[in-house]
Amino acid sequence: MRKHIVAGNWKMNNDLAQSVALISDLKRQNQTSNAEVMIAPTFTNLWHTTENLKSSPIEVIAQNMHFAENGAYTGEVSAEMLKSIGVNTVILGHSERRAYFNETDEMLAKKVDAALEHNMRVIFCFGEELADRQASTHESVVANQIKNALFHLKATDFQSIVLAYEPVWAIGTGETASPEQAQEMHQFIRKTLSDAYGDTVANAMSILYGGSVKPANAKEIFSKPDVDGGLIGGAALNAEDFYAIVNAF
Ligand code: PGA
């Protein structure tokens, strides 16, 4: 049975006070589903959040990290730094990192390697842009993103990877992929994985959907057989909405 995961990506939102308030709201929510719950606050909020949620089932994860161990990389944070404050999972390859910070498949491959070397778990994001979908190249675009950043790994490495399919045209736009579009892509992604690594790896892989998931549409999206969870942006900034999504499983 694949793990169900709901991860909230706070992006560049919440100062210290807002973050403390959201954490205490999150702690008041009731979880009725079996999903693993994660939140990804900004770097400045990671330390107090990990401390605050130590005895909670919510895992605190990072939104990004650098591939180097340490050194002259102004503004960056390493795997070791994250591990030292109890952060064991990192989101890599988010479309906003790719689009605004020029992250390439090659850089992402290095980041994935660095995370795995430090025994971290990776939520690896990818997804096509609107123009790709209109040109019907979405499958090849997504397959290449996955191959270029991940297919140098060993089969056992995939135990530490979670995939997150996020069509760029659905992120923060209010436009969600239909549950059928999500299922079709997730099935394609699992097949791509199976062709390269076999069914055991592919069937064990949790594949999350991201892009305007809300309490109103989560249940239908999560009901699809190849959708194993969600990466949630906007709706993760409100504890009740976030838990309505967590409990949609
Ligand atoms: P959204 O963001 O839910 O606000 O569309 C999703 C994401 O970027 O992970």
Short mmCIF file of C-alpha atoms and ligand atoms in Angstrom, two decimals:
data_model
loop_
_atom_site.label_atom_id
_atom_site.label_comp_id
_atom_site.label_asym_id
_atom_site.label_seq_id
_atom_site.Cartn_x
_atom_site.Cartn_y
_atom_site.Cartn_z
CA MET A 1 0.00 0.00 0.00
CA ARG A 2 1.49 3.31 -1.07
CA LYS A 3 1.76 6.09 1.46
CA HIS A 4 -0.72 8.92 1.23
CA ILE A 5 0.99 12.26 1.74
CA VAL A 6 -0.35 15.79 2.03
CA ALA A 7 2.36 18.44 2.11
CA GLY A 8 1.76 22.15 2.56
CA ASN A 9 4.17 24.48 0.79
CA TRP A 10 4.02 27.87 2.49
CA LYS A 11 6.24 29.42 -0.19
CA MET A 12 7.41 32.96 0.77
CA ASN A 13 4.55 33.56 3.19
CA ASN A 14 4.26 34.05 6.97
CA ASP A 15 6.59 36.10 9.14
CA LEU A 16 7.50 34.78 12.58
CA ALA A 17 4.28 35.81 14.34
CA GLN A 18 2.07 34.56 11.51
CA SER A 19 3.96 31.31 11.41
CA VAL A 20 3.58 30.76 15.17
CA ALA A 21 -0.14 31.48 14.87
CA LEU A 22 -0.59 29.06 11.96
CA ILE A 23 1.30 26.32 13.81
CA SER A 24 -0.98 26.64 16.83
CA ASP A 25 -4.04 26.53 14.53
CA LEU A 26 -2.64 23.41 12.86
CA LYS A 27 -2.14 21.74 16.24
CA ARG A 28 -5.84 22.26 17.02
CA GLN A 29 -6.99 20.36 13.92
CA ASN A 30 -8.24 16.80 13.99
CA GLN A 31 -6.80 14.27 11.61
CA THR A 32 -9.18 11.53 10.55
CA SER A 33 -7.23 10.22 7.55
CA ASN A 34 -4.11 8.09 7.40
CA ALA A 35 -2.16 10.61 5.30
CA GLU A 36 1.34 11.67 6.28
CA VAL A 37 1.19 15.41 6.88
CA MET A 38 4.08 17.76 6.13
CA ILE A 39 4.55 21.50 6.08
CA ALA A 40 7.30 23.46 4.36
CA PRO A 41 7.81 26.86 6.02
CA THR A 42 10.42 29.41 4.90
CA PHE A 43 13.99 28.94 6.12
CA THR A 44 13.55 31.63 8.81
CA ASN A 45 10.61 29.71 10.26
CA LEU A 46 12.10 26.21 10.15
CA TRP A 47 13.85 26.16 13.51
CA HIS A 48 10.97 27.28 15.70
CA THR A 49 8.58 25.12 13.71
CA THR A 50 10.59 21.93 14.18
CA GLU A 51 10.88 22.73 17.91
CA ASN A 52 7.18 23.48 18.21
CA LEU A 53 6.06 20.36 16.36
CA LYS A 54 8.49 17.91 17.98
CA SER A 55 5.78 15.79 19.55
CA SER A 56 3.34 16.24 16.66
CA PRO A 57 2.85 13.89 13.70
CA ILE A 58 3.34 16.85 11.34
CA GLU A 59 6.73 16.65 9.64
CA VAL A 60 8.53 19.93 8.99
CA ILE A 61 10.27 19.99 5.62
CA ALA A 62 12.30 22.50 3.58
CA GLN A 63 11.31 24.22 0.34
CA ASN A 64 14.76 24.03 -1.23
CA MET A 65 18.45 23.48 -0.51
CA HIS A 66 21.82 23.82 -2.21
CA PHE A 67 23.83 20.83 -3.45
CA ALA A 68 27.16 21.86 -1.93
CA GLU A 69 28.24 20.84 1.57
CA ASN A 70 29.11 24.40 2.60
CA GLY A 71 31.22 27.30 1.36
CA ALA A 72 30.93 30.51 -0.64
CA TYR A 73 27.29 30.29 -1.74
CA THR A 74 25.75 33.47 -0.35
CA GLY A 75 22.10 33.07 0.52
CA GLU A 76 22.05 29.29 0.32
CA VAL A 77 21.37 26.50 2.83
CA SER A 78 22.89 23.00 2.78
CA ALA A 79 21.52 19.53 3.54
CA GLU A 80 23.69 19.33 6.64
CA MET A 81 22.27 22.59 7.99
CA LEU A 82 18.74 21.33 7.49
CA LYS A 83 19.55 17.99 9.13
CA SER A 84 21.12 19.77 12.09
CA ILE A 85 17.75 21.30 13.00
CA GLY A 86 15.78 18.11 12.44
CA VAL A 87 14.61 18.66 8.87
CA ASN A 88 14.83 15.36 6.98
CA THR A 89 12.81 16.04 3.84
CA VAL A 90 13.23 18.68 1.14
CA ILE A 91 11.13 19.83 -1.80
CA LEU A 92 13.30 20.06 -4.94
CA GLY A 93 12.54 21.31 -8.43
CA HIS A 94 9.43 23.32 -7.69
CA SER A 95 8.35 25.13 -10.87
CA GLU A 96 8.88 28.49 -9.18
CA ARG A 97 12.52 27.54 -8.49
CA ARG A 98 12.89 26.44 -12.10
CA ALA A 99 11.20 29.54 -13.55
CA TYR A 100 12.46 32.36 -11.31
CA PHE A 101 15.81 30.98 -10.10
CA ASN A 102 16.90 29.17 -13.25
CA GLU A 103 17.15 25.74 -11.70
CA THR A 104 18.01 23.24 -14.39
CA ASP A 105 17.62 19.47 -14.53
CA GLU A 106 21.39 19.24 -14.12
CA MET A 107 21.37 21.29 -10.91
CA LEU A 108 18.42 19.32 -9.63
CA ALA A 109 20.22 16.03 -10.22
CA LYS A 110 23.04 17.34 -8.00
CA LYS A 111 20.59 18.50 -5.35
CA VAL A 112 18.87 15.12 -5.34
CA ASP A 113 22.26 13.41 -4.92
CA ALA A 114 23.19 15.73 -2.04
CA ALA A 115 19.90 15.08 -0.27
CA LEU A 116 20.22 11.30 -0.62
CA GLU A 117 23.85 11.37 0.56
CA HIS A 118 22.51 12.96 3.75
CA ASN A 119 19.73 10.40 4.07
CA MET A 120 17.11 12.99 3.35
CA ARG A 121 13.83 12.32 1.62
CA VAL A 122 13.08 14.34 -1.52
CA ILE A 123 9.75 15.57 -2.84
CA PHE A 124 10.72 16.01 -6.46
CA CYS A 125 8.47 18.41 -8.42
CA PHE A 126 7.99 18.64 -12.15
CA GLY A 127 5.24 19.55 -14.58
CA GLU A 128 4.53 20.99 -17.98
CA GLU A 129 3.68 24.57 -18.90
CA LEU A 130 0.46 25.57 -20.63
CA ALA A 131 2.20 25.81 -24.02
CA ASP A 132 3.42 22.21 -23.66
CA ARG A 133 -0.07 20.96 -22.98
CA GLN A 134 -1.49 22.96 -25.88
CA ALA A 135 1.19 21.47 -28.14
CA SER A 136 0.45 17.98 -26.70
CA THR A 137 4.07 17.60 -25.61
CA HIS A 138 3.22 17.41 -21.89
CA GLU A 139 4.10 13.73 -21.59
CA SER A 140 7.54 14.06 -23.17
CA VAL A 141 8.29 17.24 -21.19
CA VAL A 142 7.46 15.53 -17.91
CA ALA A 143 9.27 12.31 -18.84
CA ASN A 144 12.42 14.31 -19.62
CA GLN A 145 12.25 16.27 -16.36
CA ILE A 146 12.08 13.00 -14.43
CA LYS A 147 14.74 11.20 -16.49
CA ASN A 148 17.23 14.05 -16.45
CA ALA A 149 17.14 14.58 -12.71
CA LEU A 150 16.44 11.09 -11.37
CA PHE A 151 17.30 8.29 -13.77
CA HIS A 152 20.95 8.13 -12.73
CA LEU A 153 19.75 6.81 -9.35
CA LYS A 154 19.73 3.19 -8.17
CA ALA A 155 16.38 1.46 -7.76
CA THR A 156 16.73 1.47 -3.97
CA ASP A 157 17.23 5.27 -3.97
CA PHE A 158 13.61 5.63 -4.99
CA GLN A 159 12.58 4.61 -1.48
CA SER A 160 13.64 8.15 -0.51
CA ILE A 161 11.84 9.91 -3.35
CA VAL A 162 8.29 11.19 -3.56
CA LEU A 163 7.16 12.57 -6.91
CA ALA A 164 4.97 15.65 -7.25
CA TYR A 165 3.31 16.33 -10.58
CA GLU A 166 2.43 20.00 -10.75
CA PRO A 167 1.23 21.34 -14.08
CA VAL A 168 2.54 24.91 -14.10
CA TRP A 169 -0.72 26.23 -15.58
CA ALA A 170 -2.60 25.01 -12.48
CA ILE A 171 -0.31 26.47 -9.79
CA GLY A 172 -1.84 29.41 -7.94
CA THR A 173 -4.20 30.04 -10.85
CA GLY A 174 -7.36 28.53 -9.41
CA GLU A 175 -7.39 26.28 -12.46
CA THR A 176 -6.94 22.65 -11.45
CA ALA A 177 -6.18 19.77 -13.72
CA SER A 178 -9.35 17.69 -13.90
CA PRO A 179 -9.18 14.50 -11.83
CA GLU A 180 -9.05 12.62 -15.16
CA GLN A 181 -6.11 14.71 -16.42
CA ALA A 182 -4.29 14.14 -13.13
CA GLN A 183 -4.94 10.39 -13.25
CA GLU A 184 -3.80 10.17 -16.87
CA MET A 185 -0.52 11.91 -16.09
CA HIS A 186 0.11 10.01 -12.86
CA GLN A 187 -0.43 6.74 -14.70
CA PHE A 188 1.99 7.87 -17.40
CA ILE A 189 4.57 8.85 -14.76
CA ARG A 190 4.25 5.48 -13.04
CA LYS A 191 4.68 3.72 -16.38
CA THR A 192 7.78 5.81 -17.15
CA LEU A 193 9.21 4.71 -13.83
CA SER A 194 8.19 1.11 -14.38
CA ASP A 195 9.81 0.98 -17.84
CA ALA A 196 13.12 2.07 -16.32
CA TYR A 197 13.09 0.43 -12.89
CA GLY A 198 10.35 -2.18 -12.95
CA ASP A 199 6.92 -2.52 -11.37
CA THR A 200 8.09 -2.89 -7.78
CA VAL A 201 9.71 0.54 -7.74
CA ALA A 202 6.87 2.13 -9.72
CA ASN A 203 4.07 0.65 -7.61
CA ALA A 204 5.70 1.72 -4.35
CA MET A 205 6.15 5.33 -5.48
CA SER A 206 3.89 7.98 -3.96
CA ILE A 207 2.96 10.46 -6.68
CA LEU A 208 1.42 13.71 -5.42
CA TYR A 209 -0.66 16.13 -7.44
CA GLY A 210 -0.18 19.87 -6.98
CA GLY A 211 -1.94 22.86 -8.47
CA SER A 212 -4.92 24.65 -6.92
CA VAL A 213 -5.96 21.75 -4.68
CA LYS A 214 -8.69 23.06 -2.37
CA PRO A 215 -11.10 21.49 0.14
CA ALA A 216 -13.76 21.53 -2.60
CA ASN A 217 -11.81 19.46 -5.14
CA ALA A 218 -9.42 17.36 -3.03
CA LYS A 219 -11.69 14.36 -2.54
CA GLU A 220 -12.28 13.86 -6.24
CA ILE A 221 -8.61 14.25 -7.14
CA PHE A 222 -7.47 11.92 -4.33
CA SER A 223 -10.02 9.30 -5.36
CA LYS A 224 -8.01 8.56 -8.51
CA PRO A 225 -5.99 5.34 -8.21
CA ASP A 226 -2.60 6.81 -9.13
CA VAL A 227 -2.93 10.01 -7.09
CA ASP A 228 -1.30 9.35 -3.72
CA GLY A 229 -1.54 12.79 -2.21
CA GLY A 230 -1.17 16.49 -2.75
CA LEU A 231 1.32 19.32 -2.64
CA ILE A 232 -0.72 22.25 -1.46
CA GLY A 233 0.19 25.94 -1.83
CA GLY A 234 -2.46 28.58 -1.14
CA ALA A 235 -4.82 26.34 0.83
CA ALA A 236 -1.98 25.31 3.18
CA LEU A 237 -1.94 28.82 4.66
CA ASN A 238 -5.23 28.19 6.44
CA ALA A 239 -5.24 25.37 9.01
CA GLU A 240 -8.89 24.40 8.51
CA ASP A 241 -8.62 24.30 4.73
CA PHE A 242 -5.37 22.37 4.95
CA TYR A 243 -6.87 19.74 7.24
CA ALA A 244 -10.01 19.50 5.12
CA ILE A 245 -7.60 18.43 2.35
CA VAL A 246 -5.61 16.10 4.67
CA ASN A 247 -8.89 14.46 5.66
CA ALA A 248 -10.11 14.15 2.07
CA PHE A 249 -8.47 10.70 1.97
P1 PGA B 1 -1.25 26.12 -5.19
O1 PGA B 1 0.31 25.77 -5.20
O2 PGA B 1 -1.93 25.06 -4.37
O3 PGA B 1 -1.33 27.49 -4.58
O4 PGA B 1 -1.69 26.10 -6.62
C1 PGA B 1 0.74 24.45 -5.34
C2 PGA B 1 2.25 24.40 -5.34
O5 PGA B 1 2.89 25.28 -5.91
O6 PGA B 1 2.85 23.48 -4.75
#
